[in-house]
Amino acid sequence: MNTNRLEAFSDGVIAIIITIMVLEIKVPHGETLEALAPLIPVLLSYVLSFIYVGIYWNNHHHFMHMVHNVNGKILWANLHLLFWLSLIPFATGWIGENHISAVPVALYGFILMMCGIAYTLLARIVISVHGQDPKLAAAIGRDYKGIVSVIAYLSAIPLAFVNPWISIALYVAVAILWFLPDRRIERVLD
Amino acid sequence: MNTNRLEAFSDGVIAIIITIMVLEIKVPHGETLEALAPLIPVLLSYVLSFIYVGIYWNNHHHFMHMVHNVNGKILWANLHLLFWLSLIPFATGWIGENHISAVPVALYGFILMMCGIAYTLLARIVISVHGQDPKLAAAIGRDYKGIVSVIAYLSAIPLAFVNPWISIALYVAVAILWFLPDRRIERVLD
Amino acid sequence: MNTNRLEAFSDGVIAIIITIMVLEIKVPHGETLEALAPLIPVLLSYVLSFIYVGIYWNNHHHFMHMVHNVNGKILWANLHLLFWLSLIPFATGWIGENHISAVPVALYGFILMMCGIAYTLLARIVISVHGQDPKLAAAIGRDYKGIVSVIAYLSAIPLAFVNPWISIALYVAVAILWFLPDRRIERVLD
Amino acid sequence: MNTNRLEAFSDGVIAIIITIMVLEIKVPHGETLEALAPLIPVLLSYVLSFIYVGIYWNNHHHFMHMVHNVNGKILWANLHLLFWLSLIPFATGWIGENHISAVPVALYGFILMMCGIAYTLLARIVISVHGQDPKLAAAIGRDYKGIVSVIAYLSAIPLAFVNPWISIALYVAVAILWFLPDRRIERVLD
């Protein structure tokens, strides 16, 4: 079985996830600029989540490009990733609704962590199915990013109860880590 | 006519069904962990439905892979399946809203049963159009799963009025039956 | 330019239209069978609209299959059709909300009529671009169905104020006209 | 990497954007024609936004057709465009909710302006990656339309506080500028 339909389905789900988040930005009833003010945290959490979902789509796109055939295990590992990604709009909406308070920010970190773990799991299952493809192995060899991310999320969960902005800063830092082209990051980390 | 567009359309509809269920998980107004507590049944029913829709997508994916051309009958049998699948988010939301009570759980079983019947119908129409393709016939030959599932759903509907958790247990058991790779299941059933 | 992306985009929009209608079936607050009773008109209007959107998808699928290249005019004629189709969920929700009363049923007929006109317009523009392709011409030659449909919708609008069920009966009759395979219909009309 | 998956993902997001706008047209509770009256500004803003999103889809379709491979920069420039497009349903809903008043109309202009800038940015990054492809250069050479549009949006923002209908007129004028086939516009502007 080839990867076309897996990619198409994943694209569909990710496209819907990234777009339905905008439904959480409820149209304000007033018509003044002040009516927009309570939407600022909603909008900021939307931007962060949009970037995160965009990163996952990008990575999924690059990774699946190297995969030539899929089996039941890969399909389910992929659905598992999509499941955790699908909870991002919920956590994003909750952060926005409560103006960046502790529990929602911690939950957001938990869901991001589960997305990260699900992605790593998917990558390992793909590797185990495809054996020692040097290109795939190289892609996974660079997985220090994945480990750094999970550590950051894991720290962000308790830190949200100290100050949710520390956790937000960690999420932004992880997003930057993934957003910047690999080579620059590698030079920074070397 | 080839199956590409049928698969693409089905993927689109299934991707939307699996994702809009998350819209039923309403963002709580409080910002405490307790505010999340009433969401636990909502989340559990979401997980179950996510797995069910995932199973249908997987099976649809595998089955359509063996089909080379479609006609009007197949298109409508496929739309009939999508219709019943599209009611899963509604039944899921109703179960979650009422914390797993009798009527919603019974309705959920009814909709799953109709999905199962619609899938079997689609399979039979495909077989009747494609004649005696041995690969397709083998795929349908394994349909004891479909029969077991429909019997389980049919029992779950009245049992929901005894105790809705019995029905939930049956739905979980059917999901496991489909989720596990065929060979293991076959060995268990032999 | 080929039709692939036009078909993919139309499939996406139609898949979303057919699925978001289910969001209009609001989860009832009660947990009894009686709580489902007010949903019966909502569900019936959903079934009717699902079949209508399914018919449009089927016809679009068959028609675009014969088209080999598209230009700006065809793209816009197609978007025009998608615009009117996108209003079907709104009219469906309004019928369901008001238990099949006059104005919503008349509006539904108006939107179906505009969909029919938009489809005919799209077909004519495709013909004018592709010249005298005998296969396309034959497909359009069978357009008595389109004419009958528009006359039925046009009659249904004032008749909704006499009795909305007459209009519903007309919508069901038109759906059957399109649903049944062409040959049988042709034999009936001959 | 080829453009297929980028196009498919963009199509998915744009299809969802264009369709979820219809969810802002809330089903009225009454069942009379008068109940529809407050929906007229909602419907008009929906029509305008539908045409705008349609224009972006058309242009994206044409432009990406000339692009043969994509890199990380292009993927992110494309996501940046999709981000601003995804805010159109929000601004559309806000205009409709407030019957075309100053701040919502100005915000709508701001979002359209950011979409325009994001599209130009995407075009420039594609050009810089593909070097001096004469066909691409010609497509961008015609970018006076982009410049005229951004100037119109920029004027519309303060003018909304004089009279929001002036801004609406400017948005309609820009839509017509893009909607009409290029040759006629060029003749008019020459």
PDB file of C-alpha atoms in Angstrom, chain A:
ATOM      1  CA  MET A   1       0.000   0.000   0.000  1.00  0.00           C
ATOM      2  CA  ASN A   2       1.393   3.414  -0.866  1.00  0.00           C
ATOM      3  CA  THR A   3       1.397   6.559   1.239  1.00  0.00           C
ATOM      4  CA  ASN A   4      -0.803   8.747  -1.001  1.00  0.00           C
ATOM      5  CA  ARG A   5      -4.067   8.191   0.794  1.00  0.00           C
ATOM      6  CA  LEU A   6      -2.414   8.354   4.239  1.00  0.00           C
ATOM      7  CA  GLU A   7      -0.949  11.734   3.309  1.00  0.00           C
ATOM      8  CA  ALA A   8      -4.230  12.968   1.827  1.00  0.00           C
ATOM      9  CA  PHE A   9      -6.196  11.938   4.922  1.00  0.00           C
ATOM     10  CA  SER A  10      -3.608  13.468   7.281  1.00  0.00           C
ATOM     11  CA  ASP A  11      -3.602  16.665   5.217  1.00  0.00           C
ATOM     12  CA  GLY A  12      -7.376  16.779   5.499  1.00  0.00           C
ATOM     13  CA  VAL A  13      -7.403  16.306   9.267  1.00  0.00           C
ATOM     14  CA  ILE A  14      -4.533  18.788   9.834  1.00  0.00           C
ATOM     15  CA  ALA A  15      -6.179  21.340   7.522  1.00  0.00           C
ATOM     16  CA  ILE A  16      -9.400  21.064   9.532  1.00  0.00           C
ATOM     17  CA  ILE A  17      -7.568  21.260  12.895  1.00  0.00           C
ATOM     18  CA  ILE A  18      -5.664  24.396  11.847  1.00  0.00           C
ATOM     19  CA  THR A  19      -8.841  26.036  10.548  1.00  0.00           C
ATOM     20  CA  ILE A  20     -11.462  25.157  13.176  1.00  0.00           C
ATOM     21  CA  MET A  21      -9.301  26.843  15.809  1.00  0.00           C
ATOM     22  CA  VAL A  22     -10.504  30.087  14.260  1.00  0.00           C
ATOM     23  CA  LEU A  23     -14.051  29.114  15.337  1.00  0.00           C
ATOM     24  CA  GLU A  24     -12.861  29.555  18.960  1.00  0.00           C
ATOM     25  CA  ILE A  25     -12.298  33.260  18.214  1.00  0.00           C
ATOM     26  CA  LYS A  26     -15.925  34.166  18.932  1.00  0.00           C
ATOM     27  CA  VAL A  27     -17.231  37.258  17.146  1.00  0.00           C
ATOM     28  CA  PRO A  28     -17.532  40.000  19.842  1.00  0.00           C
ATOM     29  CA  HIS A  29     -20.934  41.616  20.319  1.00  0.00           C
ATOM     30  CA  GLY A  30     -19.653  45.201  20.592  1.00  0.00           C
ATOM     31  CA  GLU A  31     -18.408  47.125  17.595  1.00  0.00           C
ATOM     32  CA  THR A  32     -15.576  49.081  19.207  1.00  0.00           C
ATOM     33  CA  LEU A  33     -11.839  48.461  19.381  1.00  0.00           C
ATOM     34  CA  GLU A  34     -12.299  47.760  23.117  1.00  0.00           C
ATOM     35  CA  ALA A  35     -14.553  44.827  22.210  1.00  0.00           C
ATOM     36  CA  LEU A  36     -11.497  43.279  20.566  1.00  0.00           C
ATOM     37  CA  ALA A  37      -9.288  43.618  23.682  1.00  0.00           C
ATOM     38  CA  PRO A  38     -10.471  40.387  25.398  1.00  0.00           C
ATOM     39  CA  LEU A  39      -9.659  38.591  22.150  1.00  0.00           C
ATOM     40  CA  ILE A  40      -5.933  39.368  22.353  1.00  0.00           C
ATOM     41  CA  PRO A  41      -5.019  36.256  24.436  1.00  0.00           C
ATOM     42  CA  VAL A  42      -7.338  34.201  22.210  1.00  0.00           C
ATOM     43  CA  LEU A  43      -5.543  35.493  19.125  1.00  0.00           C
ATOM     44  CA  LEU A  44      -2.074  34.968  20.605  1.00  0.00           C
ATOM     45  CA  SER A  45      -2.856  31.367  21.545  1.00  0.00           C
ATOM     46  CA  TYR A  46      -4.290  30.904  18.033  1.00  0.00           C
ATOM     47  CA  VAL A  47      -1.047  32.177  16.467  1.00  0.00           C
ATOM     48  CA  LEU A  48       1.050  29.820  18.645  1.00  0.00           C
ATOM     49  CA  SER A  49      -1.155  26.824  17.855  1.00  0.00           C
ATOM     50  CA  PHE A  50      -1.272  27.685  14.157  1.00  0.00           C
ATOM     51  CA  ILE A  51       2.552  27.659  14.116  1.00  0.00           C
ATOM     52  CA  TYR A  52       2.672  24.353  16.027  1.00  0.00           C
ATOM     53  CA  VAL A  53       0.180  22.639  13.733  1.00  0.00           C
ATOM     54  CA  GLY A  54       2.068  24.141  10.783  1.00  0.00           C
ATOM     55  CA  ILE A  55       5.324  22.644  12.118  1.00  0.00           C
ATOM     56  CA  TYR A  56       3.700  19.230  12.451  1.00  0.00           C
ATOM     57  CA  TRP A  57       2.317  19.449   8.947  1.00  0.00           C
ATOM     58  CA  ASN A  58       5.741  20.453   7.592  1.00  0.00           C
ATOM     59  CA  ASN A  59       7.528  17.652   9.413  1.00  0.00           C
ATOM     60  CA  HIS A  60       4.863  15.116   8.477  1.00  0.00           C
ATOM     61  CA  HIS A  61       5.173  16.249   4.871  1.00  0.00           C
ATOM     62  CA  HIS A  62       8.974  15.856   4.870  1.00  0.00           C
ATOM     63  CA  PHE A  63       8.963  12.583   6.752  1.00  0.00           C
ATOM     64  CA  MET A  64       6.223  10.835   4.758  1.00  0.00           C
ATOM     65  CA  HIS A  65       8.020  11.907   1.586  1.00  0.00           C
ATOM     66  CA  MET A  66      10.726   9.355   2.447  1.00  0.00           C
ATOM     67  CA  VAL A  67       8.246   6.581   3.220  1.00  0.00           C
ATOM     68  CA  HIS A  68       7.205   4.381   0.325  1.00  0.00           C
ATOM     69  CA  ASN A  69       4.695   1.985   1.779  1.00  0.00           C
ATOM     70  CA  VAL A  70       2.521   1.799   4.857  1.00  0.00           C
ATOM     71  CA  ASN A  71       0.944  -1.005   6.884  1.00  0.00           C
ATOM     72  CA  GLY A  72      -1.722  -1.179   9.583  1.00  0.00           C
ATOM     73  CA  LYS A  73       0.734  -0.249  12.348  1.00  0.00           C
ATOM     74  CA  ILE A  74       1.812   2.925  10.551  1.00  0.00           C
ATOM     75  CA  LEU A  75      -1.827   3.867   9.828  1.00  0.00           C
ATOM     76  CA  TRP A  76      -2.669   3.600  13.536  1.00  0.00           C
ATOM     77  CA  ALA A  77       0.476   5.363  14.727  1.00  0.00           C
ATOM     78  CA  ASN A  78      -0.507   8.146  12.328  1.00  0.00           C
ATOM     79  CA  LEU A  79      -4.096   8.246  13.646  1.00  0.00           C
ATOM     80  CA  HIS A  80      -2.668   8.362  17.191  1.00  0.00           C
ATOM     81  CA  LEU A  81      -0.676  11.474  16.249  1.00  0.00           C
ATOM     82  CA  LEU A  82      -3.769  13.023  14.628  1.00  0.00           C
ATOM     83  CA  PHE A  83      -5.752  12.307  17.810  1.00  0.00           C
ATOM     84  CA  TRP A  84      -3.418  14.367  19.977  1.00  0.00           C
ATOM     85  CA  LEU A  85      -3.161  17.099  17.349  1.00  0.00           C
ATOM     86  CA  SER A  86      -6.972  17.253  17.282  1.00  0.00           C
ATOM     87  CA  LEU A  87      -6.972  18.249  20.966  1.00  0.00           C
ATOM     88  CA  ILE A  88      -4.825  21.344  20.286  1.00  0.00           C
ATOM     89  CA  PRO A  89      -7.866  23.495  19.290  1.00  0.00           C
ATOM     90  CA  PHE A  90      -9.570  22.564  22.580  1.00  0.00           C
ATOM     91  CA  ALA A  91      -6.530  23.481  24.727  1.00  0.00           C
ATOM     92  CA  THR A  92      -5.999  26.631  22.638  1.00  0.00           C
ATOM     93  CA  GLY A  93      -9.587  27.712  23.214  1.00  0.00           C
ATOM     94  CA  TRP A  94      -9.279  27.063  26.941  1.00  0.00           C
ATOM     95  CA  ILE A  95      -6.097  29.157  27.222  1.00  0.00           C
ATOM     96  CA  GLY A  96      -7.748  32.004  25.331  1.00  0.00           C
ATOM     97  CA  GLU A  97     -10.968  31.831  27.376  1.00  0.00           C
ATOM     98  CA  ASN A  98      -9.044  32.142  30.647  1.00  0.00           C
ATOM     99  CA  HIS A  99      -6.419  34.720  29.631  1.00  0.00           C
ATOM    100  CA  ILE A 100      -3.377  32.459  30.001  1.00  0.00           C
ATOM    101  CA  SER A 101      -3.902  30.943  33.469  1.00  0.00           C
ATOM    102  CA  ALA A 102      -2.097  27.982  35.072  1.00  0.00           C
ATOM    103  CA  VAL A 103      -4.172  24.821  34.442  1.00  0.00           C
ATOM    104  CA  PRO A 104      -5.053  25.529  30.791  1.00  0.00           C
ATOM    105  CA  VAL A 105      -1.402  26.378  30.029  1.00  0.00           C
ATOM    106  CA  ALA A 106      -0.256  23.150  31.749  1.00  0.00           C
ATOM    107  CA  LEU A 107      -2.834  21.120  29.798  1.00  0.00           C
ATOM    108  CA  TYR A 108      -1.613  22.727  26.580  1.00  0.00           C
ATOM    109  CA  GLY A 109       1.921  21.559  27.471  1.00  0.00           C
ATOM    110  CA  PHE A 110       0.631  18.061  28.189  1.00  0.00           C
ATOM    111  CA  ILE A 111      -1.101  17.844  24.816  1.00  0.00           C
ATOM    112  CA  LEU A 112       1.968  19.200  22.995  1.00  0.00           C
ATOM    113  CA  MET A 113       4.068  16.587  24.833  1.00  0.00           C
ATOM    114  CA  MET A 114       1.710  13.802  23.772  1.00  0.00           C
ATOM    115  CA  CYS A 115       1.882  15.093  20.159  1.00  0.00           C
ATOM    116  CA  GLY A 116       5.683  14.984  20.384  1.00  0.00           C
ATOM    117  CA  ILE A 117       5.658  11.452  21.800  1.00  0.00           C
ATOM    118  CA  ALA A 118       3.135  10.320  19.165  1.00  0.00           C
ATOM    119  CA  TYR A 119       5.339  11.766  16.411  1.00  0.00           C
ATOM    120  CA  THR A 120       8.439   9.982  17.748  1.00  0.00           C
ATOM    121  CA  LEU A 121       6.432   6.741  18.008  1.00  0.00           C
ATOM    122  CA  LEU A 122       5.269   7.109  14.410  1.00  0.00           C
ATOM    123  CA  ALA A 123       8.868   7.743  13.295  1.00  0.00           C
ATOM    124  CA  ARG A 124      10.156   4.628  15.137  1.00  0.00           C
ATOM    125  CA  ILE A 125       7.437   2.407  13.713  1.00  0.00           C
ATOM    126  CA  VAL A 126       8.197   3.684  10.206  1.00  0.00           C
ATOM    127  CA  ILE A 127      11.924   2.955  10.768  1.00  0.00           C
ATOM    128  CA  SER A 128      11.210  -0.546  12.111  1.00  0.00           C
ATOM    129  CA  VAL A 129       9.043  -1.293   9.054  1.00  0.00           C
ATOM    130  CA  HIS A 130      11.497   0.151   6.529  1.00  0.00           C
ATOM    131  CA  GLY A 131      14.636  -1.308   8.099  1.00  0.00           C
ATOM    132  CA  GLN A 132      17.890   0.535   7.766  1.00  0.00           C
ATOM    133  CA  ASP A 133      17.078   3.107   5.106  1.00  0.00           C
ATOM    134  CA  PRO A 134      20.041   5.527   5.485  1.00  0.00           C
ATOM    135  CA  LYS A 135      17.926   8.606   4.598  1.00  0.00           C
ATOM    136  CA  LEU A 136      15.273   7.744   7.194  1.00  0.00           C
ATOM    137  CA  ALA A 137      17.910   6.880   9.802  1.00  0.00           C
ATOM    138  CA  ALA A 138      19.585  10.268   9.205  1.00  0.00           C
ATOM    139  CA  ALA A 139      16.243  12.039   9.637  1.00  0.00           C
ATOM    140  CA  ILE A 140      15.689  10.261  12.949  1.00  0.00           C
ATOM    141  CA  GLY A 141      19.325  10.723  13.958  1.00  0.00           C
ATOM    142  CA  ARG A 142      18.507  14.415  14.211  1.00  0.00           C
ATOM    143  CA  ASP A 143      15.888  13.614  16.871  1.00  0.00           C
ATOM    144  CA  TYR A 144      17.694  15.546  19.632  1.00  0.00           C
ATOM    145  CA  LYS A 145      15.061  18.181  18.791  1.00  0.00           C
ATOM    146  CA  GLY A 146      12.303  15.767  19.727  1.00  0.00           C
ATOM    147  CA  ILE A 147      14.015  14.956  23.045  1.00  0.00           C
ATOM    148  CA  VAL A 148      14.664  18.637  23.849  1.00  0.00           C
ATOM    149  CA  SER A 149      11.006  19.410  23.054  1.00  0.00           C
ATOM    150  CA  VAL A 150       9.587  16.715  25.328  1.00  0.00           C
ATOM    151  CA  ILE A 151      11.882  17.863  28.195  1.00  0.00           C
ATOM    152  CA  ALA A 152      10.721  21.458  27.627  1.00  0.00           C
ATOM    153  CA  TYR A 153       7.024  20.437  27.688  1.00  0.00           C
ATOM    154  CA  LEU A 154       7.567  18.264  30.748  1.00  0.00           C
ATOM    155  CA  SER A 155       9.161  21.222  32.586  1.00  0.00           C
ATOM    156  CA  ALA A 156       6.468  23.605  31.354  1.00  0.00           C
ATOM    157  CA  ILE A 157       3.660  21.618  33.005  1.00  0.00           C
ATOM    158  CA  PRO A 158       4.710  22.254  36.672  1.00  0.00           C
ATOM    159  CA  LEU A 159       6.185  25.676  35.801  1.00  0.00           C
ATOM    160  CA  ALA A 160       2.722  26.822  34.626  1.00  0.00           C
ATOM    161  CA  PHE A 161       1.709  26.800  38.310  1.00  0.00           C
ATOM    162  CA  VAL A 162       4.651  29.091  39.171  1.00  0.00           C
ATOM    163  CA  ASN A 163       3.927  31.476  36.299  1.00  0.00           C
ATOM    164  CA  PRO A 164       2.085  30.480  33.117  1.00  0.00           C
ATOM    165  CA  TRP A 165       4.179  32.929  31.111  1.00  0.00           C
ATOM    166  CA  ILE A 166       7.331  30.830  31.766  1.00  0.00           C
ATOM    167  CA  SER A 167       5.548  27.871  30.128  1.00  0.00           C
ATOM    168  CA  ILE A 168       4.391  30.038  27.237  1.00  0.00           C
ATOM    169  CA  ALA A 169       8.012  31.183  26.799  1.00  0.00           C
ATOM    170  CA  LEU A 170       9.102  27.521  26.680  1.00  0.00           C
ATOM    171  CA  TYR A 171       6.433  26.694  24.064  1.00  0.00           C
ATOM    172  CA  VAL A 172       7.564  29.658  21.963  1.00  0.00           C
ATOM    173  CA  ALA A 173      11.213  28.564  22.327  1.00  0.00           C
ATOM    174  CA  VAL A 174      10.376  25.019  21.163  1.00  0.00           C
ATOM    175  CA  ALA A 175       8.407  26.417  18.234  1.00  0.00           C
ATOM    176  CA  ILE A 176      11.437  28.538  17.240  1.00  0.00           C
ATOM    177  CA  LEU A 177      13.683  25.451  17.568  1.00  0.00           C
ATOM    178  CA  TRP A 178      11.538  23.647  15.000  1.00  0.00           C
ATOM    179  CA  PHE A 179      10.746  26.660  12.866  1.00  0.00           C
ATOM    180  CA  LEU A 180      14.323  27.713  12.105  1.00  0.00           C
ATOM    181  CA  PRO A 181      16.043  25.716   9.342  1.00  0.00           C
ATOM    182  CA  ASP A 182      17.924  22.733  10.746  1.00  0.00           C
ATOM    183  CA  ARG A 183      21.424  23.822   9.835  1.00  0.00           C
ATOM    184  CA  ARG A 184      21.371  27.025  11.873  1.00  0.00           C
ATOM    185  CA  ILE A 185      19.931  25.198  14.891  1.00  0.00           C
ATOM    186  CA  GLU A 186      22.590  22.546  14.586  1.00  0.00           C
ATOM    187  CA  ARG A 187      25.327  25.180  14.553  1.00  0.00           C
ATOM    188  CA  VAL A 188      23.771  26.784  17.643  1.00  0.00           C
ATOM    189  CA  LEU A 189      23.599  23.475  19.478  1.00  0.00           C
ATOM    190  CA  ASP A 190      27.124  22.325  18.431  1.00  0.00           C
TER     191      ASP A 190
END
